[in-house]
Amino acid sequence: MKFAFPSFSGASAKKAVTSLDQRSKMMAYDQPLVWVVLLLMLFGMVMVYSASISLPDSPKYARYDNAHFLTRQAMFISVSLFAGLLAFRVRIETWQKLAPYLFVATLILLVLVLVPGVGKGVNGARRWLSFKVFNLQPSELMKLFVVLYAADYTVRKQQYMHKLTKGFMPMTLAIGFVGLLLLLEPDLGAFGVIVCIAMGILFLGGINGIWFGGIGATLVGIFSMVIILSPWRRERIFAYLNPWEEENALGKAYQLSHSLIAFGRGELFGVGLGGSVEKLHYLPEAHTDFLLAVIGEELGFVGVLVVVALFYWIIKRAFEIGRQAIAIDLTFAGLTAKGIGIWIGVQAFINMGVNLGLLPTKGLTLPLMSYGGSGVLINCIGLAILLRIDYENRVLMRGGRI
């Protein structure tokens, strides 16, 4: 019995190789992840425009035109995409080498924010460094660089991760110093996100479970004491627990009560894009911290559900990429990917929780969507690093070299 095997020669062979090359190029990076990130940013830009179009009617923004925030957000997104492209070209090995230096440099920036005449204050908080063209928020940088630093620290100290003094304590002191600087700004929300990132990476890196639980309980106690010892934070917590009391609704819970009204008006399918009433100077900071409330009012429960689903997909994909990296012995890359997933997930959860009244009001933006240059820029760089990890995973799994 004879078997005939297909043979390729001349043009047909060349065509087959070309087709294979094209398929390889198409699979060189995670296209769905890129499209989901772009979708969230562009969707966010549309909603920022909708939420801010009426702001020039108020004295505070009287010198701005109606498209001011749309134009700036489009500029932020363009710069961020370019920065993300540059970050994608950097090898993960290089990011690992730079991690400690980037962490220390950002600590210096956090100190400079507190220097009178250097740091810029807005609404009683000193969180920005002014560079004329834009304002840089070092706490946003720290969210990314603490991911890289914690992942690098876990890899370097792997043999000491079950020891308190050599493994856990140095990282705790470093994050404690970051927390002190952030509380002096004050920025409790950013500190909470950074603590979750560091603790999450250490947990994934195999730290002793008993010490992890003990330190976790200690941190909860510290956060509780910070709230108890701070009268205005304590008032905000009590207002959050009962936002509809007249004094709270007109005071500390003013944003929360109007955010809940926005969601209530939106019902299932919303009042229509651009039809929000709460953005007409009722809901403060509608284009930044409370963008989700405008989405809920204009696009309803369905619109909010789409946003939640897209963020869930990004976080799930980040953990899948991290698991793939660890499976091929790229521990730093794997922990970094999961750390980015924790960062995006925790910040999105807190912002959504605040908008929905599940958590006390915090000054945290919705990643990729809310108005702001520093936030979008750092989000794009972080997700570009995630894409780079996935790219290197794919190259190595095909037997190639980075």
Coordinates of C-alpha atoms in Angstrom, one line a residue:
M1 CA 0.0 0.0 0.0
K2 CA 1.4 3.4 -0.9
F3 CA 0.6 6.7 0.7
A4 CA 0.8 10.0 -1.2
F5 CA 2.1 12.9 0.8
P6 CA 1.5 16.4 -0.4
S7 CA 4.6 18.2 -1.6
F8 CA 5.3 21.9 -2.0
S9 CA 7.5 23.3 -4.7
G10 CA 8.2 26.6 -6.2
A11 CA 5.5 29.2 -5.8
S12 CA 3.2 27.0 -3.7
A13 CA 6.0 26.3 -1.2
K14 CA 6.8 30.1 -1.0
K15 CA 3.1 30.8 -0.5
A16 CA 2.8 28.3 2.3
V17 CA 5.9 29.8 4.1
T18 CA 4.5 33.3 3.7
S19 CA 1.1 32.3 5.1
L20 CA 2.9 30.7 8.1
D21 CA 4.9 33.8 8.7
Q22 CA 1.8 36.0 8.6
R23 CA 0.0 33.8 11.1
S24 CA 3.1 34.0 13.4
K25 CA 3.1 37.8 13.1
M26 CA -0.6 37.9 13.9
M27 CA -0.1 35.9 17.1
A28 CA 3.1 37.7 18.2
Y29 CA 1.1 39.8 20.7
D30 CA -2.3 39.7 22.4
Q31 CA -4.5 41.6 20.0
P32 CA -7.8 41.2 22.0
L33 CA -6.0 42.8 25.1
V34 CA -4.9 45.8 22.9
W35 CA -8.4 46.3 21.6
V36 CA -10.1 46.1 25.0
V37 CA -7.6 48.7 26.4
L38 CA -8.2 51.0 23.4
L39 CA -12.0 50.5 23.7
L40 CA -11.9 51.5 27.4
M41 CA -9.8 54.6 26.7
L42 CA -11.9 55.8 23.8
F43 CA -15.2 55.0 25.7
G44 CA -13.8 57.0 28.6
M45 CA -12.9 59.9 26.4
V46 CA -16.5 60.1 25.1
M47 CA -17.8 60.0 28.6
V48 CA -15.3 62.6 29.8
Y49 CA -16.6 64.9 27.1
S50 CA -20.2 64.2 28.1
A51 CA -19.5 64.7 31.8
S52 CA -17.5 67.9 31.3
I53 CA -19.3 69.7 28.4
S54 CA -21.4 71.9 30.8
L55 CA -18.5 72.8 33.2
P56 CA -17.6 76.1 31.5
D57 CA -21.0 77.4 32.6
S58 CA -19.7 77.6 36.2
P59 CA -17.4 80.4 37.4
K60 CA -14.6 78.0 38.2
Y61 CA -14.2 76.8 34.6
A62 CA -15.5 79.9 32.8
R63 CA -12.3 80.5 30.9
Y64 CA -12.5 77.0 29.3
D65 CA -14.4 76.1 26.2
N66 CA -16.9 73.2 26.0
A67 CA -14.4 70.8 24.4
H68 CA -11.5 71.7 26.7
F69 CA -11.4 68.4 28.7
L70 CA -12.1 66.4 25.5
T71 CA -9.1 68.0 23.8
R72 CA -6.8 67.4 26.7
Q73 CA -7.9 63.9 27.3
A74 CA -7.3 63.1 23.6
M75 CA -3.8 64.6 24.0
F76 CA -3.2 62.5 27.1
I77 CA -4.3 59.3 25.3
S78 CA -2.1 60.1 22.3
V79 CA 1.0 60.7 24.5
S80 CA 0.2 57.7 26.7
L81 CA -0.1 55.4 23.6
F82 CA 3.3 56.6 22.4
A83 CA 4.8 56.1 25.8
G84 CA 3.2 52.6 26.0
L85 CA 4.8 51.8 22.6
L86 CA 8.2 52.8 23.9
A87 CA 7.7 50.8 27.1
F88 CA 6.7 47.7 25.1
R89 CA 10.1 47.8 23.3
V90 CA 12.0 47.5 26.7
R91 CA 12.9 43.9 27.7
I92 CA 11.5 42.6 30.9
E93 CA 15.0 41.8 32.1
T94 CA 15.8 45.5 31.8
W95 CA 12.7 46.5 33.8
Q96 CA 13.9 44.1 36.5
K97 CA 17.3 45.7 36.7
L98 CA 15.8 49.2 36.8
A99 CA 13.1 48.3 39.4
P100 CA 15.0 49.4 42.6
Y101 CA 16.2 52.6 41.0
L102 CA 12.7 53.6 39.8
F103 CA 11.3 52.9 43.2
V104 CA 13.9 55.1 44.9
A105 CA 13.4 57.9 42.3
T106 CA 9.7 57.9 42.9
L107 CA 10.2 58.1 46.7
I108 CA 12.3 61.2 46.0
L109 CA 9.4 62.7 43.9
L110 CA 7.0 61.9 46.8
V111 CA 9.2 63.9 49.1
L112 CA 9.4 66.8 46.7
V113 CA 5.6 66.9 46.6
L114 CA 5.6 67.9 50.3
V115 CA 8.2 70.7 49.8
P116 CA 6.5 74.1 50.0
G117 CA 6.7 75.9 46.7
V118 CA 7.5 72.7 44.8
G119 CA 4.4 70.5 45.3
K120 CA 1.1 71.8 43.9
G121 CA -2.0 71.7 46.1
V122 CA -5.6 71.2 44.9
N123 CA -8.6 71.2 47.2
G124 CA -6.4 70.9 50.3
A125 CA -4.3 68.0 49.1
R126 CA -0.7 68.4 47.9
R127 CA -0.2 65.5 45.4
W128 CA 1.2 67.0 42.2
L129 CA 4.4 68.4 40.7
S130 CA 3.8 71.1 38.1
F131 CA 5.8 71.0 34.9
K132 CA 3.8 73.8 33.2
V133 CA 2.5 71.7 30.4
F134 CA 1.1 69.1 32.7
N135 CA 0.9 68.1 36.4
L136 CA 2.6 64.9 37.4
Q137 CA 1.2 62.8 40.3
P138 CA 4.0 60.8 41.8
S139 CA 1.6 58.4 43.6
E140 CA 0.5 57.2 40.2
L141 CA 4.1 56.4 39.3
M142 CA 4.5 54.6 42.6
K143 CA 1.6 52.2 41.8
L144 CA 3.5 50.9 38.8
F145 CA 7.0 50.9 40.3
V146 CA 5.9 49.2 43.5
V147 CA 4.7 46.4 41.2
L148 CA 8.2 46.1 39.6
Y149 CA 10.0 46.5 43.0
A150 CA 7.9 44.0 44.9
A151 CA 8.2 41.4 42.1
D152 CA 12.0 42.0 41.9
Y153 CA 12.3 41.9 45.7
T154 CA 10.4 38.6 45.9
V155 CA 12.6 37.0 43.3
R156 CA 15.8 38.2 45.0
K157 CA 14.7 37.2 48.5
Q158 CA 13.0 34.0 47.5
Q159 CA 15.1 31.9 49.9
Y160 CA 14.3 34.3 52.8
M161 CA 10.5 34.6 52.2
H162 CA 9.7 32.4 55.2
K163 CA 11.9 34.6 57.5
L164 CA 10.5 37.7 59.1
T165 CA 13.7 39.8 59.5
K166 CA 15.3 39.1 56.1
G167 CA 12.2 38.4 54.0
F168 CA 9.1 40.3 55.1
M169 CA 10.3 43.1 57.3
P170 CA 12.5 45.1 54.8
M171 CA 9.6 45.2 52.3
T172 CA 7.2 46.2 55.1
L173 CA 9.5 49.1 56.1
A174 CA 9.8 50.3 52.5
I175 CA 6.0 50.3 52.0
G176 CA 5.5 51.9 55.4
F177 CA 7.7 54.8 54.4
V178 CA 5.7 55.2 51.2
G179 CA 2.6 55.2 53.2
L180 CA 3.9 57.9 55.5
L181 CA 4.6 60.2 52.6
L182 CA 1.2 59.5 51.0
L183 CA -0.6 60.2 54.3
L184 CA 1.1 63.5 54.6
E185 CA -0.3 64.6 51.2
P186 CA -2.9 63.2 52.2
D187 CA -3.8 60.3 49.8
L188 CA -5.2 57.4 51.7
G189 CA -6.7 55.9 48.6
A190 CA -3.4 55.6 46.8
F191 CA -1.8 54.1 49.9
G192 CA -4.5 51.5 50.1
V193 CA -3.9 50.5 46.5
I194 CA -0.1 50.3 46.9
V195 CA -0.5 48.2 50.1
C196 CA -2.8 45.8 48.2
I197 CA -0.3 45.5 45.4
A198 CA 2.7 44.8 47.6
M199 CA 0.9 42.4 49.9
G200 CA -0.7 40.6 46.9
I201 CA 2.7 40.1 45.2
L202 CA 4.3 38.9 48.4
F203 CA 1.5 36.4 49.0
L204 CA 1.8 35.1 45.4
G205 CA 5.6 34.9 45.9
G206 CA 5.2 32.4 48.7
I207 CA 5.5 34.4 51.9
N208 CA 4.8 32.7 55.3
G209 CA 1.0 32.5 55.6
I210 CA 0.9 33.2 59.4
W211 CA 3.0 36.4 59.1
F212 CA 1.0 37.5 56.1
G213 CA -2.2 37.2 58.1
G214 CA -0.7 38.9 61.1
I215 CA 0.6 41.8 59.0
G216 CA -2.7 42.0 57.2
A217 CA -4.5 42.4 60.5
T218 CA -2.0 45.0 61.6
L219 CA -2.6 47.0 58.5
V220 CA -6.3 46.9 59.0
G221 CA -5.7 48.2 62.5
I222 CA -3.5 51.0 61.2
F223 CA -6.0 52.1 58.6
S224 CA -8.7 52.1 61.3
M225 CA -6.6 54.2 63.6
V226 CA -5.8 56.7 60.8
I227 CA -9.6 57.1 60.3
I228 CA -10.4 57.3 64.0
L229 CA -7.7 59.8 64.8
S230 CA -8.6 62.0 61.8
P231 CA -11.9 64.0 62.5
W232 CA -12.6 64.8 58.8
R233 CA -12.0 61.1 57.8
R234 CA -14.2 60.0 60.6
E235 CA -17.0 62.4 59.6
R236 CA -16.7 61.1 56.0
I237 CA -17.1 57.5 57.2
F238 CA -20.2 58.3 59.2
A239 CA -21.7 60.3 56.3
Y240 CA -21.1 57.3 54.0
L241 CA -23.0 55.0 56.4
N242 CA -26.0 57.3 56.2
P243 CA -25.8 59.5 53.1
W244 CA -29.5 60.4 53.0
E245 CA -29.5 62.2 56.4
E246 CA -30.1 65.9 55.6
E247 CA -26.9 67.1 57.1
N248 CA -24.8 64.4 55.4
A249 CA -26.6 64.8 52.0
L250 CA -25.8 68.5 52.0
G251 CA -22.3 68.0 53.4
K252 CA -19.8 65.1 53.6
A253 CA -22.0 62.8 51.6
Y254 CA -23.0 65.3 48.9
Q255 CA -21.1 63.6 46.1
L256 CA -22.2 60.1 47.2
S257 CA -25.9 61.1 47.4
H258 CA -25.9 62.7 43.9
S259 CA -23.9 59.7 42.5
L260 CA -26.7 57.4 43.8
I261 CA -29.3 59.6 42.3
A262 CA -27.5 59.4 39.0
F263 CA -27.6 55.6 39.1
G264 CA -31.2 55.6 40.1
R265 CA -32.2 57.8 37.2
G266 CA -30.3 55.6 34.7
E267 CA -32.2 52.4 35.6
L268 CA -31.7 49.6 33.0
F269 CA -30.7 51.4 29.8
G270 CA -30.1 55.0 30.9
V271 CA -31.5 58.3 29.9
G272 CA -29.4 58.4 26.7
L273 CA -25.8 59.6 25.9
G274 CA -25.5 63.3 26.9
G275 CA -28.8 63.3 28.8
S276 CA -27.4 63.3 32.3
V277 CA -28.8 65.9 34.7
E278 CA -26.4 65.2 37.6
K279 CA -23.4 66.4 35.5
L280 CA -25.1 69.9 35.3
H281 CA -23.1 71.1 38.4
Y282 CA -24.9 68.8 40.8
L283 CA -22.3 66.0 40.9
P284 CA -18.8 67.4 41.6
E285 CA -15.8 65.9 39.7
A286 CA -18.1 64.1 37.4
H287 CA -15.4 63.8 34.7
T288 CA -12.8 62.3 37.1
D289 CA -13.7 60.3 40.3
F290 CA -17.4 59.9 39.5
L291 CA -17.3 59.2 35.8
L292 CA -19.0 55.8 36.4
A293 CA -22.0 57.6 37.9
V294 CA -22.5 59.6 34.6
I295 CA -22.1 56.3 32.7
G296 CA -24.8 54.8 35.0
E297 CA -27.2 57.7 34.4
E298 CA -26.7 58.0 30.6
L299 CA -26.2 54.3 29.7
G300 CA -27.9 52.6 32.6
F301 CA -27.1 49.3 34.3
V302 CA -26.2 47.8 30.9
G303 CA -23.5 50.4 30.3
V304 CA -22.0 49.9 33.8
L305 CA -22.1 46.1 33.3
V306 CA -20.1 46.5 30.0
V307 CA -17.4 48.5 31.8
V308 CA -17.2 45.9 34.7
A309 CA -17.0 43.1 32.2
L310 CA -14.1 44.8 30.2
F311 CA -12.1 45.4 33.4
Y312 CA -12.8 41.8 34.5
W313 CA -11.4 40.5 31.2
I314 CA -8.2 42.6 31.5
I315 CA -7.6 41.4 35.1
K316 CA -8.3 37.7 34.1
R317 CA -5.9 38.0 31.2
A318 CA -3.2 39.6 33.3
F319 CA -3.3 36.6 35.7
E320 CA -3.3 34.1 32.8
I321 CA -0.2 35.8 31.3
G322 CA 1.4 35.7 34.7
R323 CA 0.7 32.0 35.1
Q324 CA 2.2 31.3 31.7
A325 CA 5.4 33.3 32.6
I326 CA 5.9 31.4 35.9
A327 CA 5.3 28.1 34.1
I328 CA 8.3 28.8 31.9
D329 CA 10.4 29.9 34.9
L330 CA 10.1 33.7 34.3
T331 CA 9.1 34.4 37.9
F332 CA 9.7 38.1 37.9
A333 CA 7.7 38.5 34.7
G334 CA 4.9 36.3 36.1
L335 CA 4.7 38.3 39.4
T336 CA 4.8 41.6 37.5
A337 CA 1.9 40.5 35.3
K338 CA -0.2 39.4 38.3
G339 CA 0.8 42.6 40.1
I340 CA -0.5 44.7 37.3
G341 CA -3.7 42.7 37.4
I342 CA -4.0 43.4 41.1
W343 CA -3.3 47.1 40.6
I344 CA -5.9 47.6 37.9
G345 CA -8.4 45.4 39.7
V346 CA -8.1 47.0 43.1
Q347 CA -8.3 50.6 41.8
A348 CA -11.2 49.8 39.6
F349 CA -13.0 48.1 42.4
I350 CA -12.5 51.0 44.8
N351 CA -13.6 53.6 42.3
M352 CA -16.7 51.6 41.4
G353 CA -17.4 50.8 45.1
V354 CA -17.2 54.5 45.9
N355 CA -19.5 55.5 43.0
L356 CA -22.1 52.8 44.1
G357 CA -21.9 53.7 47.8
L358 CA -20.3 50.4 48.7
L359 CA -17.1 52.1 50.0
P360 CA -16.4 55.5 51.6
T361 CA -15.5 58.4 49.2
K362 CA -11.9 58.2 48.1
G363 CA -10.0 60.3 45.5
L364 CA -9.3 57.4 43.1
T365 CA -10.0 57.6 39.4
L366 CA -11.3 54.8 37.2
P367 CA -8.3 53.4 35.4
L368 CA -7.9 54.2 31.6
M369 CA -11.3 56.1 31.6
S370 CA -11.3 59.0 34.0
Y371 CA -9.9 62.4 33.0
G372 CA -6.2 62.9 34.0
G373 CA -2.8 62.8 32.4
S374 CA -0.8 60.9 35.0
G375 CA -3.3 58.2 35.5
V376 CA -3.8 57.3 31.8
L377 CA -0.1 57.6 31.1
I378 CA 0.9 55.2 33.9
N379 CA -1.9 52.8 33.1
C380 CA -0.8 52.6 29.5
I381 CA 2.9 52.0 30.5
G382 CA 1.8 49.3 32.9
L383 CA -0.4 47.5 30.4
A384 CA 2.4 47.8 27.8
I385 CA 4.7 46.0 30.2
L386 CA 2.0 43.3 30.5
L387 CA 1.8 43.0 26.7
R388 CA 5.6 42.7 26.6
I389 CA 5.5 39.9 29.1
D390 CA 3.0 38.1 26.9
Y391 CA 5.1 38.7 23.9
E392 CA 8.2 37.2 25.5
N393 CA 6.2 34.3 26.7
R394 CA 5.0 33.6 23.1
V395 CA 8.5 33.9 21.7
L396 CA 10.1 31.5 24.2
M397 CA 7.2 29.0 24.0
R398 CA 7.9 28.8 20.2
G399 CA 11.6 28.1 20.9
G400 CA 12.8 31.6 19.9
R401 CA 15.1 34.1 21.6
I402 CA 14.2 37.4 23.1

